[in-house]
PDB file of C-alpha atoms in Angstrom:
ATOM      1  CA  MET A  75      30.432 -57.066  30.078  1.00 39.00           C
ATOM      2  CA  THR A  76      28.744 -57.910  33.221  1.00 35.00           C
ATOM      3  CA  SER A  77      25.571 -58.912  34.342  1.00 37.00           C
ATOM      4  CA  ASP A  78      23.182 -59.058  37.123  1.00 40.00           C
ATOM      5  CA  HIS A  79      22.772 -62.570  37.016  1.00 41.00           C
ATOM      6  CA  PRO A  80      24.854 -64.169  39.682  1.00 36.00           C
ATOM      7  CA  HIS A  81      25.779 -67.479  37.758  1.00 38.00           C
ATOM      8  CA  ASP A  82      26.115 -65.852  34.552  1.00 48.00           C
ATOM      9  CA  SER A  83      28.528 -63.280  35.201  1.00 69.00           C
ATOM     10  CA  GLU A  84      29.596 -62.833  31.771  1.00 75.00           C
ATOM     11  CA  PRO A  85      26.904 -63.501  29.138  1.00 89.00           C
ATOM     12  CA  PRO A  86      28.044 -64.323  25.547  1.00 94.00           C
ATOM     13  CA  VAL A  87      28.224 -61.561  22.889  1.00 96.00           C
ATOM     14  CA  LYS A  88      25.709 -62.192  20.273  1.00 98.00           C
ATOM     15  CA  MET A  89      26.437 -59.042  18.126  1.00 98.00           C
ATOM     16  CA  LYS A  90      29.206 -56.436  17.972  1.00 98.00           C
ATOM     17  CA  ALA A  91      29.285 -53.186  16.262  1.00 98.00           C
ATOM     18  CA  GLU A  92      32.848 -52.428  15.598  1.00 98.00           C
ATOM     19  CA  ASP A  93      33.669 -48.711  14.575  1.00 97.00           C
ATOM     20  CA  LEU A  94      30.232 -48.455  12.802  1.00 98.00           C
ATOM     21  CA  ARG A  95      29.864 -45.302  10.841  1.00 97.00           C
ATOM     22  CA  ALA A  96      26.588 -44.336   8.770  1.00 97.00           C
ATOM     23  CA  TRP A  97      25.504 -41.624   6.778  1.00 96.00           C
ATOM     24  CA  THR A  98      22.231 -40.318   5.259  1.00 92.00           C
ATOM     25  CA  ASP A  99      22.503 -38.262   2.254  1.00 85.00           C
ATOM     26  CA  ARG A 100      22.927 -35.219   4.211  1.00 80.00           C
ATOM     27  CA  GLU A 101      25.037 -35.932   7.330  1.00 91.00           C
ATOM     28  CA  GLU A 102      27.059 -38.585   9.280  1.00 95.00           C
ATOM     29  CA  VAL A 103      24.454 -39.768  11.843  1.00 95.00           C
ATOM     30  CA  ILE A 104      26.747 -42.684  13.475  1.00 96.00           C
ATOM     31  CA  ARG A 105      30.204 -41.655  14.478  1.00 96.00           C
ATOM     32  CA  GLY A 106      32.589 -44.813  15.061  1.00 97.00           C
ATOM     33  CA  ILE A 107      30.303 -46.774  17.625  1.00 97.00           C
ATOM     34  CA  THR A 108      31.751 -49.937  18.967  1.00 98.00           C
ATOM     35  CA  LEU A 109      29.055 -51.804  21.085  1.00 97.00           C
ATOM     36  CA  ARG A 110      28.563 -55.161  22.264  1.00 97.00           C
ATOM     37  CA  ILE A 111      24.844 -56.774  22.497  1.00 98.00           C
ATOM     38  CA  ALA A 112      24.567 -59.594  24.840  1.00 97.00           C
ATOM     39  CA  ASP A 113      22.782 -62.877  24.162  1.00 97.00           C
ATOM     40  CA  LYS A 114      19.316 -63.332  25.834  1.00 97.00           C
ATOM     41  CA  ARG A 115      19.770 -60.040  27.539  1.00 97.00           C
ATOM     42  CA  ILE A 116      17.701 -56.652  26.637  1.00 98.00           C
ATOM     43  CA  THR A 117      19.953 -53.544  25.571  1.00 98.00           C
ATOM     44  CA  ALA A 118      18.416 -50.423  25.548  1.00 98.00           C
ATOM     45  CA  LEU A 119      19.662 -47.721  23.205  1.00 98.00           C
ATOM     46  CA  MET A 120      18.820 -44.308  24.779  1.00 96.00           C
ATOM     47  CA  GLY A 121      19.433 -40.726  24.020  1.00 94.00           C
ATOM     48  CA  PRO A 122      17.547 -37.461  22.873  1.00 92.00           C
ATOM     49  CA  SER A 123      15.557 -37.343  19.418  1.00 90.00           C
ATOM     50  CA  GLY A 124      17.707 -37.115  16.583  1.00 89.00           C
ATOM     51  CA  CYS A 125      20.889 -38.616  18.447  1.00 92.00           C
ATOM     52  CA  GLY A 126      21.164 -41.528  16.094  1.00 94.00           C
ATOM     53  CA  LYS A 127      19.401 -44.365  17.938  1.00 95.00           C
ATOM     54  CA  SER A 128      17.049 -45.702  15.110  1.00 94.00           C
ATOM     55  CA  PRO A 129      19.733 -45.366  12.460  1.00 95.00           C
ATOM     56  CA  LEU A 130      22.250 -47.383  14.525  1.00 97.00           C
ATOM     57  CA  LEU A 131      19.196 -49.875  15.185  1.00 97.00           C
ATOM     58  CA  ARG A 132      18.732 -50.238  11.540  1.00 96.00           C
ATOM     59  CA  CYS A 133      22.492 -50.827  10.677  1.00 97.00           C
ATOM     60  CA  LEU A 134      22.145 -53.894  12.802  1.00 98.00           C
ATOM     61  CA  ASN A 135      20.080 -55.765  10.302  1.00 96.00           C
ATOM     62  CA  ARG A 136      21.364 -53.672   7.085  1.00 96.00           C
ATOM     63  CA  MET A 137      17.954 -51.908   6.863  1.00 94.00           C
ATOM     64  CA  HIS A 138      19.722 -48.503   6.945  1.00 94.00           C
ATOM     65  CA  GLU A 139      21.188 -49.247   3.440  1.00 91.00           C
ATOM     66  CA  MET A 140      17.564 -49.580   1.906  1.00 91.00           C
ATOM     67  CA  THR A 141      17.276 -45.716   2.407  1.00 90.00           C
ATOM     68  CA  PRO A 142      18.305 -44.014  -0.835  1.00 91.00           C
ATOM     69  CA  GLY A 143      21.508 -41.972  -0.512  1.00 91.00           C
ATOM     70  CA  SER A 144      22.827 -43.729   2.738  1.00 94.00           C
ATOM     71  CA  ARG A 145      25.767 -45.639   3.438  1.00 94.00           C
ATOM     72  CA  VAL A 146      27.574 -47.749   6.439  1.00 96.00           C
ATOM     73  CA  GLU A 147      31.253 -48.496   7.264  1.00 96.00           C
ATOM     74  CA  GLY A 148      32.588 -50.626   9.602  1.00 97.00           C
ATOM     75  CA  ARG A 149      31.588 -54.007  10.716  1.00 97.00           C
ATOM     76  CA  VAL A 150      28.605 -55.746  12.592  1.00 98.00           C
ATOM     77  CA  LEU A 151      29.552 -59.103  13.774  1.00 98.00           C
ATOM     78  CA  LEU A 152      26.806 -61.699  14.375  1.00 98.00           C
ATOM     79  CA  ASP A 153      27.946 -64.694  16.044  1.00 97.00           C
ATOM     80  CA  GLY A 154      31.473 -63.455  14.921  1.00 96.00           C
ATOM     81  CA  LYS A 155      30.525 -63.229  11.245  1.00 97.00           C
ATOM     82  CA  ASP A 156      30.331 -59.717   9.783  1.00 98.00           C
ATOM     83  CA  ILE A 157      26.984 -58.943   8.133  1.00 98.00           C
ATOM     84  CA  TYR A 158      28.317 -56.587   5.835  1.00 97.00           C
ATOM     85  CA  ALA A 159      31.092 -58.924   4.268  1.00 97.00           C
ATOM     86  CA  PRO A 160      30.903 -59.453   0.612  1.00 96.00           C
ATOM     87  CA  GLY A 161      28.573 -62.130  -0.448  1.00 96.00           C
ATOM     88  CA  THR A 162      26.331 -61.898   2.564  1.00 96.00           C
ATOM     89  CA  ASN A 163      22.577 -61.984   1.660  1.00 94.00           C
ATOM     90  CA  PRO A 164      20.964 -59.030   3.236  1.00 93.00           C
ATOM     91  CA  ALA A 165      17.696 -60.988   3.518  1.00 90.00           C
ATOM     92  CA  GLU A 166      19.151 -63.812   5.522  1.00 92.00           C
ATOM     93  CA  VAL A 167      20.528 -61.111   7.870  1.00 95.00           C
ATOM     94  CA  ARG A 168      17.110 -59.769   8.364  1.00 93.00           C
ATOM     95  CA  ARG A 169      15.539 -63.090   8.975  1.00 91.00           C
ATOM     96  CA  ARG A 170      18.207 -63.627  11.821  1.00 95.00           C
ATOM     97  CA  VAL A 171      17.963 -60.133  13.074  1.00 97.00           C
ATOM     98  CA  GLY A 172      14.129 -59.180  13.150  1.00 95.00           C
ATOM     99  CA  MET A 173      12.733 -55.730  13.364  1.00 95.00           C
ATOM    100  CA  VAL A 174       9.577 -54.316  15.072  1.00 95.00           C
ATOM    101  CA  PHE A 175       8.621 -50.722  14.270  1.00 93.00           C
ATOM    102  CA  LYS A 176       7.530 -47.943  16.412  1.00 93.00           C
ATOM    103  CA  LYS A 177       4.027 -47.751  14.515  1.00 93.00           C
ATOM    104  CA  PRO A 178       2.243 -51.366  14.551  1.00 94.00           C
ATOM    105  CA  ASN A 179       2.125 -52.252  10.780  1.00 93.00           C
ATOM    106  CA  PRO A 180      -0.087 -55.487  10.525  1.00 95.00           C
ATOM    107  CA  PHE A 181      -0.554 -56.089   6.507  1.00 94.00           C
ATOM    108  CA  PRO A 182      -3.837 -54.608   5.474  1.00 92.00           C
ATOM    109  CA  HIS A 183      -6.410 -56.906   3.931  1.00 92.00           C
ATOM    110  CA  MET A 184      -4.586 -59.922   5.754  1.00 96.00           C
ATOM    111  CA  SER A 185      -6.131 -62.092   8.456  1.00 97.00           C
ATOM    112  CA  VAL A 186      -4.385 -62.780  11.762  1.00 98.00           C
ATOM    113  CA  ARG A 187      -3.195 -65.931  10.603  1.00 97.00           C
ATOM    114  CA  ASP A 188      -1.885 -64.787   7.259  1.00 96.00           C
ATOM    115  CA  ASN A 189      -0.096 -61.880   8.986  1.00 96.00           C
ATOM    116  CA  ILE A 190       2.031 -64.446  10.804  1.00 95.00           C
ATOM    117  CA  LEU A 191       2.687 -66.596   7.854  1.00 94.00           C
ATOM    118  CA  ALA A 192       3.443 -63.490   5.472  1.00 91.00           C
ATOM    119  CA  GLY A 193       6.938 -63.202   6.594  1.00 81.00           C
ATOM    120  CA  LEU A 194       7.678 -66.579   5.520  1.00 81.00           C
ATOM    121  CA  ARG A 195       6.318 -66.036   2.131  1.00 80.00           C
ATOM    122  CA  LEU A 196       8.147 -62.782   1.557  1.00 75.00           C
ATOM    123  CA  ASN A 197      11.449 -64.668   2.340  1.00 70.00           C
ATOM    124  CA  GLY A 198      10.577 -67.555   0.263  1.00 70.00           C
ATOM    125  CA  LEU A 199      10.602 -70.143   3.064  1.00 70.00           C
ATOM    126  CA  PRO A 200       8.175 -72.947   3.496  1.00 72.00           C
ATOM    127  CA  ALA A 201       6.046 -73.009   6.239  1.00 73.00           C
ATOM    128  CA  GLU A 202       6.111 -76.479   7.669  1.00 78.00           C
ATOM    129  CA  ARG A 203       3.062 -77.227   9.850  1.00 88.00           C
ATOM    130  CA  PRO A 204       1.691 -73.509   9.400  1.00 90.00           C
ATOM    131  CA  ASP A 205      -1.077 -73.989  12.161  1.00 92.00           C
ATOM    132  CA  GLU A 206       1.626 -74.928  14.733  1.00 93.00           C
ATOM    133  CA  LEU A 207       3.671 -72.021  13.716  1.00 93.00           C
ATOM    134  CA  VAL A 208       1.014 -69.594  13.815  1.00 96.00           C
ATOM    135  CA  GLU A 209      -0.149 -70.848  17.526  1.00 96.00           C
ATOM    136  CA  ARG A 210       3.595 -70.885  18.772  1.00 95.00           C
ATOM    137  CA  SER A 211       4.352 -67.328  17.327  1.00 95.00           C
ATOM    138  CA  LEU A 212       1.255 -66.031  18.850  1.00 97.00           C
ATOM    139  CA  GLN A 213       1.883 -67.734  21.987  1.00 95.00           C
ATOM    140  CA  LYS A 214       5.347 -66.177  22.293  1.00 94.00           C
ATOM    141  CA  ALA A 215       3.831 -62.951  21.522  1.00 95.00           C
ATOM    142  CA  ALA A 216       1.292 -63.294  24.548  1.00 94.00           C
ATOM    143  CA  LEU A 217      -1.523 -63.115  21.923  1.00 96.00           C
ATOM    144  CA  TRP A 218      -2.875 -66.472  21.259  1.00 97.00           C
ATOM    145  CA  ASP A 219      -5.391 -66.312  23.986  1.00 96.00           C
ATOM    146  CA  GLU A 220      -6.972 -63.171  22.702  1.00 97.00           C
ATOM    147  CA  VAL A 221      -7.446 -64.317  18.959  1.00 97.00           C
ATOM    148  CA  ALA A 222      -7.373 -67.906  18.824  1.00 97.00           C
ATOM    149  CA  ASP A 223     -11.130 -68.063  18.536  1.00 96.00           C
ATOM    150  CA  ASP A 224     -10.921 -66.076  15.172  1.00 95.00           C
ATOM    151  CA  LEU A 225      -7.675 -66.103  13.544  1.00 97.00           C
ATOM    152  CA  ALA A 226      -9.502 -65.128  10.242  1.00 97.00           C
ATOM    153  CA  ARG A 227     -10.307 -61.548  11.418  1.00 97.00           C
ATOM    154  CA  PRO A 228      -8.048 -58.957   9.801  1.00 97.00           C
ATOM    155  CA  GLY A 229      -4.973 -58.122  11.643  1.00 97.00           C
ATOM    156  CA  THR A 230      -6.011 -54.333  11.372  1.00 97.00           C
ATOM    157  CA  SER A 231      -9.196 -55.056  13.380  1.00 97.00           C
ATOM    158  CA  LEU A 232      -7.216 -55.725  16.579  1.00 97.00           C
ATOM    159  CA  SER A 233      -6.502 -52.962  19.106  1.00 96.00           C
ATOM    160  CA  ARG A 234      -3.345 -51.084  18.775  1.00 95.00           C
ATOM    161  CA  GLY A 235      -1.609 -52.957  21.315  1.00 96.00           C
ATOM    162  CA  GLN A 236      -2.585 -56.212  20.048  1.00 97.00           C
ATOM    163  CA  GLN A 237      -1.551 -55.236  16.591  1.00 97.00           C
ATOM    164  CA  GLN A 238       1.832 -54.319  17.931  1.00 96.00           C
ATOM    165  CA  ARG A 239       1.882 -57.959  19.359  1.00 96.00           C
ATOM    166  CA  LEU A 240       0.908 -59.330  16.004  1.00 97.00           C
ATOM    167  CA  CYS A 241       3.858 -57.676  14.515  1.00 96.00           C
ATOM    168  CA  ILE A 242       6.276 -58.983  17.100  1.00 96.00           C
ATOM    169  CA  ALA A 243       4.738 -62.545  16.374  1.00 96.00           C
ATOM    170  CA  ARG A 244       5.024 -61.953  12.823  1.00 95.00           C
ATOM    171  CA  ALA A 245       8.728 -61.243  13.461  1.00 94.00           C
ATOM    172  CA  LEU A 246       9.257 -64.225  15.749  1.00 95.00           C
ATOM    173  CA  ALA A 247       7.671 -66.739  13.283  1.00 94.00           C
ATOM    174  CA  LEU A 248      11.079 -66.406  11.266  1.00 92.00           C
ATOM    175  CA  GLY A 249      13.004 -67.664  14.173  1.00 93.00           C
ATOM    176  CA  PRO A 250      15.172 -64.584  14.833  1.00 96.00           C
ATOM    177  CA  GLU A 251      18.156 -64.948  16.878  1.00 97.00           C
ATOM    178  CA  VAL A 252      18.084 -60.988  17.532  1.00 98.00           C
ATOM    179  CA  LEU A 253      15.020 -58.855  17.832  1.00 98.00           C
ATOM    180  CA  LEU A 254      15.378 -55.041  17.243  1.00 98.00           C
ATOM    181  CA  MET A 255      12.393 -52.774  18.576  1.00 97.00           C
ATOM    182  CA  ASP A 256      12.218 -49.096  17.695  1.00 96.00           C
ATOM    183  CA  GLU A 257      10.262 -47.453  20.234  1.00 95.00           C
ATOM    184  CA  PRO A 258       7.862 -50.422  20.321  1.00 95.00           C
ATOM    185  CA  THR A 259       5.411 -48.782  22.942  1.00 95.00           C
ATOM    186  CA  SER A 260       5.618 -45.074  21.826  1.00 93.00           C
ATOM    187  CA  THR A 261       2.080 -45.024  20.264  1.00 91.00           C
ATOM    188  CA  LEU A 262       0.427 -47.216  22.916  1.00 93.00           C
ATOM    189  CA  ASP A 263      -1.468 -46.526  26.046  1.00 93.00           C
ATOM    190  CA  PRO A 264      -0.418 -47.387  29.482  1.00 94.00           C
ATOM    191  CA  VAL A 265      -1.753 -50.896  29.663  1.00 93.00           C
ATOM    192  CA  ALA A 266      -0.874 -51.943  26.255  1.00 93.00           C
ATOM    193  CA  THR A 267       2.882 -50.631  27.052  1.00 95.00           C
ATOM    194  CA  SER A 268       2.843 -52.732  30.265  1.00 94.00           C
ATOM    195  CA  ARG A 269       1.855 -55.748  28.232  1.00 93.00           C
ATOM    196  CA  ILE A 270       4.781 -55.306  25.661  1.00 95.00           C
ATOM    197  CA  GLU A 271       7.283 -54.678  28.717  1.00 95.00           C
ATOM    198  CA  ASP A 272       5.977 -57.908  30.414  1.00 95.00           C
ATOM    199  CA  LEU A 273       6.484 -59.753  27.059  1.00 95.00           C
ATOM    200  CA  LEU A 274      10.133 -58.358  26.811  1.00 95.00           C
ATOM    201  CA  HIS A 275      10.982 -60.281  29.771  1.00 93.00           C
ATOM    202  CA  GLU A 276       9.857 -63.364  28.415  1.00 93.00           C
ATOM    203  CA  LEU A 277      11.366 -62.894  24.973  1.00 94.00           C
ATOM    204  CA  ARG A 278      14.690 -62.342  26.630  1.00 93.00           C
ATOM    205  CA  GLU A 279      14.833 -65.936  27.703  1.00 92.00           C
ATOM    206  CA  HIS A 280      14.995 -66.802  23.773  1.00 92.00           C
ATOM    207  CA  VAL A 281      16.541 -64.121  21.919  1.00 96.00           C
ATOM    208  CA  ALA A 282      19.188 -61.114  22.136  1.00 97.00           C
ATOM    209  CA  VAL A 283      16.689 -58.058  22.513  1.00 98.00           C
ATOM    210  CA  VAL A 284      17.810 -54.289  21.533  1.00 98.00           C
ATOM    211  CA  ILE A 285      15.044 -51.808  22.076  1.00 98.00           C
ATOM    212  CA  VAL A 286      15.398 -47.967  21.201  1.00 97.00           C
ATOM    213  CA  THR A 287      13.393 -45.793  23.708  1.00 93.00           C
ATOM    214  CA  HIS A 288      12.933 -42.250  24.743  1.00 87.00           C
ATOM    215  CA  ASN A 289      11.321 -43.229  27.921  1.00 90.00           C
ATOM    216  CA  MET A 290      14.180 -43.322  30.728  1.00 92.00           C
ATOM    217  CA  GLN A 291      11.742 -45.232  33.193  1.00 93.00           C
ATOM    218  CA  GLN A 292      11.091 -47.753  30.489  1.00 95.00           C
ATOM    219  CA  ALA A 293      14.804 -48.528  29.771  1.00 96.00           C
ATOM    220  CA  ALA A 294      15.367 -48.627  33.817  1.00 96.00           C
ATOM    221  CA  ARG A 295      12.393 -51.294  33.973  1.00 96.00           C
ATOM    222  CA  VAL A 296      13.142 -53.641  31.167  1.00 97.00           C
ATOM    223  CA  SER A 297      16.664 -53.569  30.197  1.00 98.00           C
ATOM    224  CA  ASP A 298      19.933 -55.365  31.316  1.00 97.00           C
ATOM    225  CA  TYR A 299      22.428 -52.819  29.652  1.00 98.00           C
ATOM    226  CA  THR A 300      21.989 -49.510  28.412  1.00 98.00           C
ATOM    227  CA  ALA A 301      23.822 -47.590  25.810  1.00 98.00           C
ATOM    228  CA  PHE A 302      23.480 -43.552  26.014  1.00 97.00           C
ATOM    229  CA  ILE A 303      24.011 -41.995  22.689  1.00 97.00           C
ATOM    230  CA  HIS A 304      24.345 -38.471  21.785  1.00 95.00           C
ATOM    231  CA  GLU A 305      24.936 -36.743  18.450  1.00 94.00           C
ATOM    232  CA  GLY A 306      25.902 -39.861  16.824  1.00 96.00           C
ATOM    233  CA  ASP A 307      28.434 -40.748  19.506  1.00 97.00           C
ATOM    234  CA  LEU A 308      28.091 -43.725  22.041  1.00 98.00           C
ATOM    235  CA  VAL A 309      28.772 -41.729  25.132  1.00 97.00           C
ATOM    236  CA  GLU A 310      28.633 -44.663  27.683  1.00 97.00           C
ATOM    237  CA  PHE A 311      27.427 -48.084  27.920  1.00 98.00           C
ATOM    238  CA  ASP A 312      27.155 -50.140  30.915  1.00 97.00           C
ATOM    239  CA  ARG A 313      24.742 -52.402  33.091  1.00 97.00           C
ATOM    240  CA  THR A 314      21.521 -50.419  33.240  1.00 97.00           C
ATOM    241  CA  ASP A 315      21.611 -50.004  37.238  1.00 96.00           C
ATOM    242  CA  ARG A 316      25.195 -48.351  36.921  1.00 96.00           C
ATOM    243  CA  ILE A 317      23.904 -46.014  34.115  1.00 97.00           C
ATOM    244  CA  PHE A 318      20.987 -44.723  36.131  1.00 96.00           C
ATOM    245  CA  THR A 319      22.881 -44.702  39.669  1.00 95.00           C
ATOM    246  CA  ASN A 320      26.491 -44.118  38.927  1.00 95.00           C
ATOM    247  CA  PRO A 321      27.311 -43.022  35.476  1.00 96.00           C
ATOM    248  CA  ARG A 322      30.914 -42.391  34.387  1.00 96.00           C
ATOM    249  CA  GLU A 323      30.082 -39.517  32.000  1.00 96.00           C
ATOM    250  CA  ARG A 324      28.925 -36.012  32.908  1.00 95.00           C
ATOM    251  CA  ARG A 325      26.798 -36.185  29.787  1.00 95.00           C
ATOM    252  CA  THR A 326      25.132 -39.197  30.901  1.00 96.00           C
ATOM    253  CA  GLU A 327      24.572 -37.952  34.236  1.00 95.00           C
ATOM    254  CA  ASP A 328      22.966 -34.706  32.824  1.00 94.00           C
ATOM    255  CA  TYR A 329      20.769 -36.701  30.459  1.00 93.00           C
ATOM    256  CA  VAL A 330      19.356 -39.236  33.186  1.00 93.00           C
ATOM    257  CA  THR A 331      18.768 -36.249  35.539  1.00 91.00           C
ATOM    258  CA  GLY A 332      16.879 -34.349  32.976  1.00 88.00           C
ATOM    259  CA  LYS A 333      19.155 -31.582  32.540  1.00 86.00           C
ATOM    260  CA  PHE A 334      18.970 -31.766  28.760  1.00 77.00           C
ATOM    261  CA  GLY A 335      17.095 -33.995  26.115  1.00 69.00           C
TER     262      GLY A 335
END
C-alpha cells in the first residue's frame, strides 16, 4: 500500500478484511473480498447501486449480522485481531469502529448535549467530565461554534447538515479508532456537503475513515485510497489518483468514465 505522503510511504494498516463473504437471507452480497484499511487515511468504497458497498461497510463493525437472516464468513482484523473471533464483544467492536449513516438520525426528544452523551449511556460507559467531552466532540465535528450557546435545544431542530455533524460528534464521543460513513452527504445540499468534506480531512488526522459514496467526484476529492466494488466483488483497489487516472481493470475504467453505473 502506497501513499501520497512523501514521508510516510507505507501507512500502517488499521483494519483488514480477509476473504470476507456476506449473505442476506436472499443472496450473497460480498464475494470473498480482501481489503486493507490504512490508519489515518480516507478509504472510499465506490460502485453502482446494489454492488455491496454498504453491506461491506456494515461487516467492518459487525452491524451486518444484526439484520435477520444475514451471515458473514471470513475474517476482519482490527489491529491484527479478528473482530469475528469467538468471545469477541460486538458492542466493544462497534465502540472502536463507529458508524455514521446516510440519513442524519439524532435521537428525538433529546438535546444537542444529550445526543452526544447518549452513545456512552447506551454502551454503559461512564462520562467523566461530560461537559468537556461534549465540547471536545462538537469541536472535532466542526459544530461547536454553531451550537455552543444553546446545547439544550433539540438535536432535531438543527439544519440537516448540522444534524449530520451532530451524528458524527456522537460517534466521536465514544473515542473510535475507525469511522465508517455510509454516503454521509447524499441527503445534504452542496454547502453542507462541502462542510462534511472539509471535516473529513480534519478527522483523518486522528482516525481511519471509510466512506461509501456514489459520487465519483467526491471520492476523488476526499479519499487517499479507493476500492471499486461491482456485484459483490472487489474489482480494484489502489491510490485514488491511480484509480481515476490509470486504472488497471477495464471495468474500473468503464465505471469512472461513465460507461456504466
